[in-house]
């Protein structure tokens, strides 16, 4: 059995504040109507239009899933669509796979992200730039140069030392 690598402690779902009933319709209303549906076939437009009607049942499902650390099996499925990389593909290598997941699952993921991000952000290395809001890879260059220049600047010889 593999042991967990050393690092920050795992989050205990019981210690995190669950999302509220108001958070669910707010997240559903952010669904982009043009997005392709997942294997359930439910379009984003339906979730967005019916957000208030669907919110109570989805909040109940989300709230059950959250503390039990379980996700309904269907929510973990995806439809793989081959998307051409080139204008006129002639070979299978000219396609890239795109996974279409359930929009409901994406909503749950966003709600969980907003719940755990404030806690996890405190545990991240200050030099972690990728995949963080207001910190992009463009910020990594100056930070890297600043860090390495303080390490690599040659020191002037002290008086009386041999060179």
mmCIF file with all atom_site columns, C-alpha atoms in Angstrom:
data_model
loop_
_atom_site.group_PDB
_atom_site.id
_atom_site.type_symbol
_atom_site.label_atom_id
_atom_site.label_alt_id
_atom_site.label_comp_id
_atom_site.label_asym_id
_atom_site.label_entity_id
_atom_site.label_seq_id
_atom_site.pdbx_PDB_ins_code
_atom_site.Cartn_x
_atom_site.Cartn_y
_atom_site.Cartn_z
_atom_site.occupancy
_atom_site.B_iso_or_equiv
_atom_site.pdbx_formal_charge
_atom_site.auth_seq_id
_atom_site.auth_comp_id
_atom_site.auth_asym_id
_atom_site.auth_atom_id
_atom_site.pdbx_PDB_model_num
ATOM 1   C CA . UNK A 1 1   ? 0.000   0.000  0.000   1.00 0.00 ? 1   UNK A CA 1
ATOM 2   C CA . UNK A 1 2   ? 1.371   3.407  -0.967  1.00 0.00 ? 2   UNK A CA 1
ATOM 3   C CA . UNK A 1 3   ? 1.894   5.889  1.799   1.00 0.00 ? 3   UNK A CA 1
ATOM 4   C CA . UNK A 1 4   ? 0.931   9.506  1.432   1.00 0.00 ? 4   UNK A CA 1
ATOM 5   C CA . UNK A 1 5   ? 3.833   11.812 0.616   1.00 0.00 ? 5   UNK A CA 1
ATOM 6   C CA . UNK A 1 6   ? 4.839   14.273 3.278   1.00 0.00 ? 6   UNK A CA 1
ATOM 7   C CA . UNK A 1 7   ? 3.146   17.613 2.933   1.00 0.00 ? 7   UNK A CA 1
ATOM 8   C CA . UNK A 1 8   ? 0.275   19.649 4.243   1.00 0.00 ? 8   UNK A CA 1
ATOM 9   C CA . UNK A 1 9   ? -2.371  17.700 6.167   1.00 0.00 ? 9   UNK A CA 1
ATOM 10  C CA . UNK A 1 10  ? -5.420  16.513 4.281   1.00 0.00 ? 10  UNK A CA 1
ATOM 11  C CA . UNK A 1 11  ? -8.535  18.620 4.712   1.00 0.00 ? 11  UNK A CA 1
ATOM 12  C CA . UNK A 1 12  ? -11.233 17.307 7.012   1.00 0.00 ? 12  UNK A CA 1
ATOM 13  C CA . UNK A 1 13  ? -14.635 17.967 5.376   1.00 0.00 ? 13  UNK A CA 1
ATOM 14  C CA . UNK A 1 14  ? -16.176 18.376 8.836   1.00 0.00 ? 14  UNK A CA 1
ATOM 15  C CA . UNK A 1 15  ? -13.938 21.379 9.503   1.00 0.00 ? 15  UNK A CA 1
ATOM 16  C CA . UNK A 1 16  ? -14.951 23.217 6.324   1.00 0.00 ? 16  UNK A CA 1
ATOM 17  C CA . UNK A 1 17  ? -17.993 25.432 6.047   1.00 0.00 ? 17  UNK A CA 1
ATOM 18  C CA . UNK A 1 18  ? -20.419 23.851 3.578   1.00 0.00 ? 18  UNK A CA 1
ATOM 19  C CA . UNK A 1 19  ? -21.804 25.958 0.770   1.00 0.00 ? 19  UNK A CA 1
ATOM 20  C CA . UNK A 1 20  ? -25.201 27.518 1.339   1.00 0.00 ? 20  UNK A CA 1
ATOM 21  C CA . UNK A 1 21  ? -28.506 26.973 -0.446  1.00 0.00 ? 21  UNK A CA 1
ATOM 22  C CA . UNK A 1 22  ? -28.010 30.362 -2.129  1.00 0.00 ? 22  UNK A CA 1
ATOM 23  C CA . UNK A 1 23  ? -24.657 29.301 -3.583  1.00 0.00 ? 23  UNK A CA 1
ATOM 24  C CA . UNK A 1 24  ? -26.184 26.562 -5.761  1.00 0.00 ? 24  UNK A CA 1
ATOM 25  C CA . UNK A 1 25  ? -28.558 28.701 -7.895  1.00 0.00 ? 25  UNK A CA 1
ATOM 26  C CA . UNK A 1 26  ? -25.843 31.344 -8.150  1.00 0.00 ? 26  UNK A CA 1
ATOM 27  C CA . UNK A 1 27  ? -23.440 28.754 -9.560  1.00 0.00 ? 27  UNK A CA 1
ATOM 28  C CA . UNK A 1 28  ? -26.090 27.285 -11.890 1.00 0.00 ? 28  UNK A CA 1
ATOM 29  C CA . UNK A 1 29  ? -26.880 30.742 -13.249 1.00 0.00 ? 29  UNK A CA 1
ATOM 30  C CA . UNK A 1 30  ? -23.212 31.068 -14.281 1.00 0.00 ? 30  UNK A CA 1
ATOM 31  C CA . UNK A 1 31  ? -23.502 28.092 -16.667 1.00 0.00 ? 31  UNK A CA 1
ATOM 32  C CA . UNK A 1 32  ? -22.591 29.083 -20.212 1.00 0.00 ? 32  UNK A CA 1
ATOM 33  C CA . UNK A 1 33  ? -25.525 28.142 -22.484 1.00 0.00 ? 33  UNK A CA 1
ATOM 34  C CA . UNK A 1 34  ? -23.324 27.286 -25.474 1.00 0.00 ? 34  UNK A CA 1
ATOM 35  C CA . UNK A 1 35  ? -21.324 24.587 -23.676 1.00 0.00 ? 35  UNK A CA 1
ATOM 36  C CA . UNK A 1 36  ? -21.764 20.992 -24.818 1.00 0.00 ? 36  UNK A CA 1
ATOM 37  C CA . UNK A 1 37  ? -23.558 18.697 -22.375 1.00 0.00 ? 37  UNK A CA 1
ATOM 38  C CA . UNK A 1 38  ? -21.941 15.643 -20.820 1.00 0.00 ? 38  UNK A CA 1
ATOM 39  C CA . UNK A 1 39  ? -23.168 12.031 -20.986 1.00 0.00 ? 39  UNK A CA 1
ATOM 40  C CA . UNK A 1 40  ? -26.435 12.920 -19.222 1.00 0.00 ? 40  UNK A CA 1
ATOM 41  C CA . UNK A 1 41  ? -27.403 15.138 -22.171 1.00 0.00 ? 41  UNK A CA 1
ATOM 42  C CA . UNK A 1 42  ? -28.577 17.988 -19.904 1.00 0.00 ? 42  UNK A CA 1
ATOM 43  C CA . UNK A 1 43  ? -27.612 21.265 -21.604 1.00 0.00 ? 43  UNK A CA 1
ATOM 44  C CA . UNK A 1 44  ? -26.225 24.181 -19.620 1.00 0.00 ? 44  UNK A CA 1
ATOM 45  C CA . UNK A 1 45  ? -29.143 26.289 -20.838 1.00 0.00 ? 45  UNK A CA 1
ATOM 46  C CA . UNK A 1 46  ? -31.607 24.049 -18.946 1.00 0.00 ? 46  UNK A CA 1
ATOM 47  C CA . UNK A 1 47  ? -29.571 24.259 -15.730 1.00 0.00 ? 47  UNK A CA 1
ATOM 48  C CA . UNK A 1 48  ? -29.263 28.021 -16.057 1.00 0.00 ? 48  UNK A CA 1
ATOM 49  C CA . UNK A 1 49  ? -32.929 28.607 -16.938 1.00 0.00 ? 49  UNK A CA 1
ATOM 50  C CA . UNK A 1 50  ? -34.248 26.254 -14.233 1.00 0.00 ? 50  UNK A CA 1
ATOM 51  C CA . UNK A 1 51  ? -31.671 27.172 -11.560 1.00 0.00 ? 51  UNK A CA 1
ATOM 52  C CA . UNK A 1 52  ? -34.233 28.108 -8.897  1.00 0.00 ? 52  UNK A CA 1
ATOM 53  C CA . UNK A 1 53  ? -36.312 24.958 -9.457  1.00 0.00 ? 53  UNK A CA 1
ATOM 54  C CA . UNK A 1 54  ? -33.325 22.582 -9.543  1.00 0.00 ? 54  UNK A CA 1
ATOM 55  C CA . UNK A 1 55  ? -31.377 24.153 -6.677  1.00 0.00 ? 55  UNK A CA 1
ATOM 56  C CA . UNK A 1 56  ? -33.128 22.454 -3.720  1.00 0.00 ? 56  UNK A CA 1
ATOM 57  C CA . UNK A 1 57  ? -32.533 18.909 -5.022  1.00 0.00 ? 57  UNK A CA 1
ATOM 58  C CA . UNK A 1 58  ? -29.007 19.685 -6.236  1.00 0.00 ? 58  UNK A CA 1
ATOM 59  C CA . UNK A 1 59  ? -28.146 21.356 -2.926  1.00 0.00 ? 59  UNK A CA 1
ATOM 60  C CA . UNK A 1 60  ? -29.351 18.221 -1.153  1.00 0.00 ? 60  UNK A CA 1
ATOM 61  C CA . UNK A 1 61  ? -27.236 15.976 -3.403  1.00 0.00 ? 61  UNK A CA 1
ATOM 62  C CA . UNK A 1 62  ? -24.193 18.255 -3.153  1.00 0.00 ? 62  UNK A CA 1
ATOM 63  C CA . UNK A 1 63  ? -24.523 18.503 0.633   1.00 0.00 ? 63  UNK A CA 1
ATOM 64  C CA . UNK A 1 64  ? -24.697 14.709 0.949   1.00 0.00 ? 64  UNK A CA 1
ATOM 65  C CA . UNK A 1 65  ? -21.723 14.236 -1.350  1.00 0.00 ? 65  UNK A CA 1
ATOM 66  C CA . UNK A 1 66  ? -19.552 16.783 0.453   1.00 0.00 ? 66  UNK A CA 1
ATOM 67  C CA . UNK A 1 67  ? -19.132 15.287 3.958   1.00 0.00 ? 67  UNK A CA 1
ATOM 68  C CA . UNK A 1 68  ? -19.281 11.660 2.801   1.00 0.00 ? 68  UNK A CA 1
ATOM 69  C CA . UNK A 1 69  ? -16.513 12.180 0.210   1.00 0.00 ? 69  UNK A CA 1
ATOM 70  C CA . UNK A 1 70  ? -18.585 10.379 -2.407  1.00 0.00 ? 70  UNK A CA 1
ATOM 71  C CA . UNK A 1 71  ? -19.653 11.386 -5.888  1.00 0.00 ? 71  UNK A CA 1
ATOM 72  C CA . UNK A 1 72  ? -22.493 9.667  -7.779  1.00 0.00 ? 72  UNK A CA 1
ATOM 73  C CA . UNK A 1 73  ? -20.976 7.305  -10.344 1.00 0.00 ? 73  UNK A CA 1
ATOM 74  C CA . UNK A 1 74  ? -22.765 8.919  -13.289 1.00 0.00 ? 74  UNK A CA 1
ATOM 75  C CA . UNK A 1 75  ? -21.253 12.296 -12.365 1.00 0.00 ? 75  UNK A CA 1
ATOM 76  C CA . UNK A 1 76  ? -17.759 10.845 -12.873 1.00 0.00 ? 76  UNK A CA 1
ATOM 77  C CA . UNK A 1 77  ? -18.416 9.747  -16.460 1.00 0.00 ? 77  UNK A CA 1
ATOM 78  C CA . UNK A 1 78  ? -17.421 11.629 -19.589 1.00 0.00 ? 78  UNK A CA 1
ATOM 79  C CA . UNK A 1 79  ? -18.015 11.481 -23.317 1.00 0.00 ? 79  UNK A CA 1
ATOM 80  C CA . UNK A 1 80  ? -14.766 11.589 -25.292 1.00 0.00 ? 80  UNK A CA 1
ATOM 81  C CA . UNK A 1 81  ? -15.030 13.590 -28.522 1.00 0.00 ? 81  UNK A CA 1
ATOM 82  C CA . UNK A 1 82  ? -12.189 13.609 -31.082 1.00 0.00 ? 82  UNK A CA 1
ATOM 83  C CA . UNK A 1 83  ? -11.486 17.203 -32.098 1.00 0.00 ? 83  UNK A CA 1
ATOM 84  C CA . UNK A 1 84  ? -9.335  17.807 -35.189 1.00 0.00 ? 84  UNK A CA 1
ATOM 85  C CA . UNK A 1 85  ? -6.012  19.575 -34.648 1.00 0.00 ? 85  UNK A CA 1
ATOM 86  C CA . UNK A 1 86  ? -5.725  20.373 -38.362 1.00 0.00 ? 86  UNK A CA 1
ATOM 87  C CA . UNK A 1 87  ? -8.196  21.699 -40.904 1.00 0.00 ? 87  UNK A CA 1
ATOM 88  C CA . UNK A 1 88  ? -8.297  18.440 -42.903 1.00 0.00 ? 88  UNK A CA 1
ATOM 89  C CA . UNK A 1 89  ? -7.192  15.587 -40.645 1.00 0.00 ? 89  UNK A CA 1
ATOM 90  C CA . UNK A 1 90  ? -5.940  12.505 -42.475 1.00 0.00 ? 90  UNK A CA 1
ATOM 91  C CA . UNK A 1 91  ? -4.595  10.509 -39.541 1.00 0.00 ? 91  UNK A CA 1
ATOM 92  C CA . UNK A 1 92  ? -5.757  9.667  -35.998 1.00 0.00 ? 92  UNK A CA 1
ATOM 93  C CA . UNK A 1 93  ? -2.790  11.653 -34.655 1.00 0.00 ? 93  UNK A CA 1
ATOM 94  C CA . UNK A 1 94  ? -4.398  14.762 -36.142 1.00 0.00 ? 94  UNK A CA 1
ATOM 95  C CA . UNK A 1 95  ? -7.099  14.618 -33.444 1.00 0.00 ? 95  UNK A CA 1
ATOM 96  C CA . UNK A 1 96  ? -7.030  15.432 -29.762 1.00 0.00 ? 96  UNK A CA 1
ATOM 97  C CA . UNK A 1 97  ? -9.471  13.926 -27.264 1.00 0.00 ? 97  UNK A CA 1
ATOM 98  C CA . UNK A 1 98  ? -11.814 16.255 -25.397 1.00 0.00 ? 98  UNK A CA 1
ATOM 99  C CA . UNK A 1 99  ? -13.762 14.912 -22.413 1.00 0.00 ? 99  UNK A CA 1
ATOM 100 C CA . UNK A 1 100 ? -17.287 16.274 -22.013 1.00 0.00 ? 100 UNK A CA 1
ATOM 101 C CA . UNK A 1 101 ? -18.215 15.938 -18.341 1.00 0.00 ? 101 UNK A CA 1
ATOM 102 C CA . UNK A 1 102 ? -21.537 16.635 -16.662 1.00 0.00 ? 102 UNK A CA 1
ATOM 103 C CA . UNK A 1 103 ? -22.234 20.320 -16.165 1.00 0.00 ? 103 UNK A CA 1
ATOM 104 C CA . UNK A 1 104 ? -23.765 19.487 -12.766 1.00 0.00 ? 104 UNK A CA 1
ATOM 105 C CA . UNK A 1 105 ? -20.396 18.008 -11.731 1.00 0.00 ? 105 UNK A CA 1
ATOM 106 C CA . UNK A 1 106 ? -18.593 21.132 -12.905 1.00 0.00 ? 106 UNK A CA 1
ATOM 107 C CA . UNK A 1 107 ? -20.925 23.200 -10.709 1.00 0.00 ? 107 UNK A CA 1
ATOM 108 C CA . UNK A 1 108 ? -20.142 20.999 -7.694  1.00 0.00 ? 108 UNK A CA 1
ATOM 109 C CA . UNK A 1 109 ? -16.411 21.305 -8.415  1.00 0.00 ? 109 UNK A CA 1
ATOM 110 C CA . UNK A 1 110 ? -16.655 25.109 -8.519  1.00 0.00 ? 110 UNK A CA 1
ATOM 111 C CA . UNK A 1 111 ? -18.582 25.181 -5.236  1.00 0.00 ? 111 UNK A CA 1
ATOM 112 C CA . UNK A 1 112 ? -15.989 22.941 -3.581  1.00 0.00 ? 112 UNK A CA 1
ATOM 113 C CA . UNK A 1 113 ? -13.158 25.025 -5.005  1.00 0.00 ? 113 UNK A CA 1
ATOM 114 C CA . UNK A 1 114 ? -14.565 28.204 -3.461  1.00 0.00 ? 114 UNK A CA 1
ATOM 115 C CA . UNK A 1 115 ? -14.974 26.354 -0.158  1.00 0.00 ? 115 UNK A CA 1
ATOM 116 C CA . UNK A 1 116 ? -11.457 24.930 0.132   1.00 0.00 ? 116 UNK A CA 1
ATOM 117 C CA . UNK A 1 117 ? -9.390  27.540 -1.732  1.00 0.00 ? 117 UNK A CA 1
ATOM 118 C CA . UNK A 1 118 ? -9.087  29.991 1.191   1.00 0.00 ? 118 UNK A CA 1
ATOM 119 C CA . UNK A 1 119 ? -7.688  27.202 3.389   1.00 0.00 ? 119 UNK A CA 1
ATOM 120 C CA . UNK A 1 120 ? -5.470  25.562 0.780   1.00 0.00 ? 120 UNK A CA 1
ATOM 121 C CA . UNK A 1 121 ? -4.039  28.910 -0.380  1.00 0.00 ? 121 UNK A CA 1
ATOM 122 C CA . UNK A 1 122 ? -2.480  29.414 3.042   1.00 0.00 ? 122 UNK A CA 1
ATOM 123 C CA . UNK A 1 123 ? -0.605  26.105 2.671   1.00 0.00 ? 123 UNK A CA 1
ATOM 124 C CA . UNK A 1 124 ? 0.756   26.712 -0.845  1.00 0.00 ? 124 UNK A CA 1
ATOM 125 C CA . UNK A 1 125 ? 4.350   27.695 -1.416  1.00 0.00 ? 125 UNK A CA 1
ATOM 126 C CA . UNK A 1 126 ? 4.674   31.450 -2.063  1.00 0.00 ? 126 UNK A CA 1
ATOM 127 C CA . UNK A 1 127 ? 6.582   30.585 -5.252  1.00 0.00 ? 127 UNK A CA 1
ATOM 128 C CA . UNK A 1 128 ? 3.624   28.571 -6.635  1.00 0.00 ? 128 UNK A CA 1
ATOM 129 C CA . UNK A 1 129 ? 2.437   30.686 -9.578  1.00 0.00 ? 129 UNK A CA 1
ATOM 130 C CA . UNK A 1 130 ? 0.629   28.368 -11.982 1.00 0.00 ? 130 UNK A CA 1
ATOM 131 C CA . UNK A 1 131 ? -3.102  27.739 -11.550 1.00 0.00 ? 131 UNK A CA 1
ATOM 132 C CA . UNK A 1 132 ? -3.566  30.536 -9.012  1.00 0.00 ? 132 UNK A CA 1
ATOM 133 C CA . UNK A 1 133 ? -5.699  33.649 -9.287  1.00 0.00 ? 133 UNK A CA 1
ATOM 134 C CA . UNK A 1 134 ? -3.787  36.913 -9.661  1.00 0.00 ? 134 UNK A CA 1
ATOM 135 C CA . UNK A 1 135 ? -0.532  34.929 -9.971  1.00 0.00 ? 135 UNK A CA 1
ATOM 136 C CA . UNK A 1 136 ? 0.386   33.753 -13.405 1.00 0.00 ? 136 UNK A CA 1
ATOM 137 C CA . UNK A 1 137 ? 3.431   32.317 -15.032 1.00 0.00 ? 137 UNK A CA 1
ATOM 138 C CA . UNK A 1 138 ? 4.321   35.888 -16.098 1.00 0.00 ? 138 UNK A CA 1
ATOM 139 C CA . UNK A 1 139 ? 4.936   36.613 -12.412 1.00 0.00 ? 139 UNK A CA 1
ATOM 140 C CA . UNK A 1 140 ? 7.265   33.631 -12.054 1.00 0.00 ? 140 UNK A CA 1
ATOM 141 C CA . UNK A 1 141 ? 9.984   35.145 -14.286 1.00 0.00 ? 141 UNK A CA 1
ATOM 142 C CA . UNK A 1 142 ? 10.669  38.239 -12.162 1.00 0.00 ? 142 UNK A CA 1
ATOM 143 C CA . UNK A 1 143 ? 10.402  36.186 -8.966  1.00 0.00 ? 143 UNK A CA 1
ATOM 144 C CA . UNK A 1 144 ? 12.847  33.638 -10.346 1.00 0.00 ? 144 UNK A CA 1
ATOM 145 C CA . UNK A 1 145 ? 15.305  36.341 -11.431 1.00 0.00 ? 145 UNK A CA 1
ATOM 146 C CA . UNK A 1 146 ? 15.072  38.102 -8.079  1.00 0.00 ? 146 UNK A CA 1
ATOM 147 C CA . UNK A 1 147 ? 15.580  34.844 -6.219  1.00 0.00 ? 147 UNK A CA 1
ATOM 148 C CA . UNK A 1 148 ? 18.465  33.616 -8.362  1.00 0.00 ? 148 UNK A CA 1
ATOM 149 C CA . UNK A 1 149 ? 20.244  36.981 -8.519  1.00 0.00 ? 149 UNK A CA 1
ATOM 150 C CA . UNK A 1 150 ? 20.457  37.147 -4.746  1.00 0.00 ? 150 UNK A CA 1
ATOM 151 C CA . UNK A 1 151 ? 21.929  33.641 -4.795  1.00 0.00 ? 151 UNK A CA 1
ATOM 152 C CA . UNK A 1 152 ? 24.372  34.041 -7.676  1.00 0.00 ? 152 UNK A CA 1
ATOM 153 C CA . UNK A 1 153 ? 25.738  37.578 -7.278  1.00 0.00 ? 153 UNK A CA 1
ATOM 154 C CA . UNK A 1 154 ? 29.463  37.187 -6.635  1.00 0.00 ? 154 UNK A CA 1
ATOM 155 C CA . UNK A 1 155 ? 30.550  38.660 -3.358  1.00 0.00 ? 155 UNK A CA 1
ATOM 156 C CA . UNK A 1 156 ? 33.467  41.082 -3.237  1.00 0.00 ? 156 UNK A CA 1
ATOM 157 C CA . UNK A 1 157 ? 36.479  39.557 -1.505  1.00 0.00 ? 157 UNK A CA 1
ATOM 158 C CA . UNK A 1 158 ? 36.836  40.632 2.073   1.00 0.00 ? 158 UNK A CA 1
ATOM 159 C CA . UNK A 1 159 ? 39.940  42.636 2.982   1.00 0.00 ? 159 UNK A CA 1
ATOM 160 C CA . UNK A 1 160 ? 42.919  40.400 3.619   1.00 0.00 ? 160 UNK A CA 1
ATOM 161 C CA . UNK A 1 161 ? 41.415  37.342 1.952   1.00 0.00 ? 161 UNK A CA 1
ATOM 162 C CA . UNK A 1 162 ? 43.267  35.469 -0.780  1.00 0.00 ? 162 UNK A CA 1
ATOM 163 C CA . UNK A 1 163 ? 41.828  35.216 -4.258  1.00 0.00 ? 163 UNK A CA 1
#
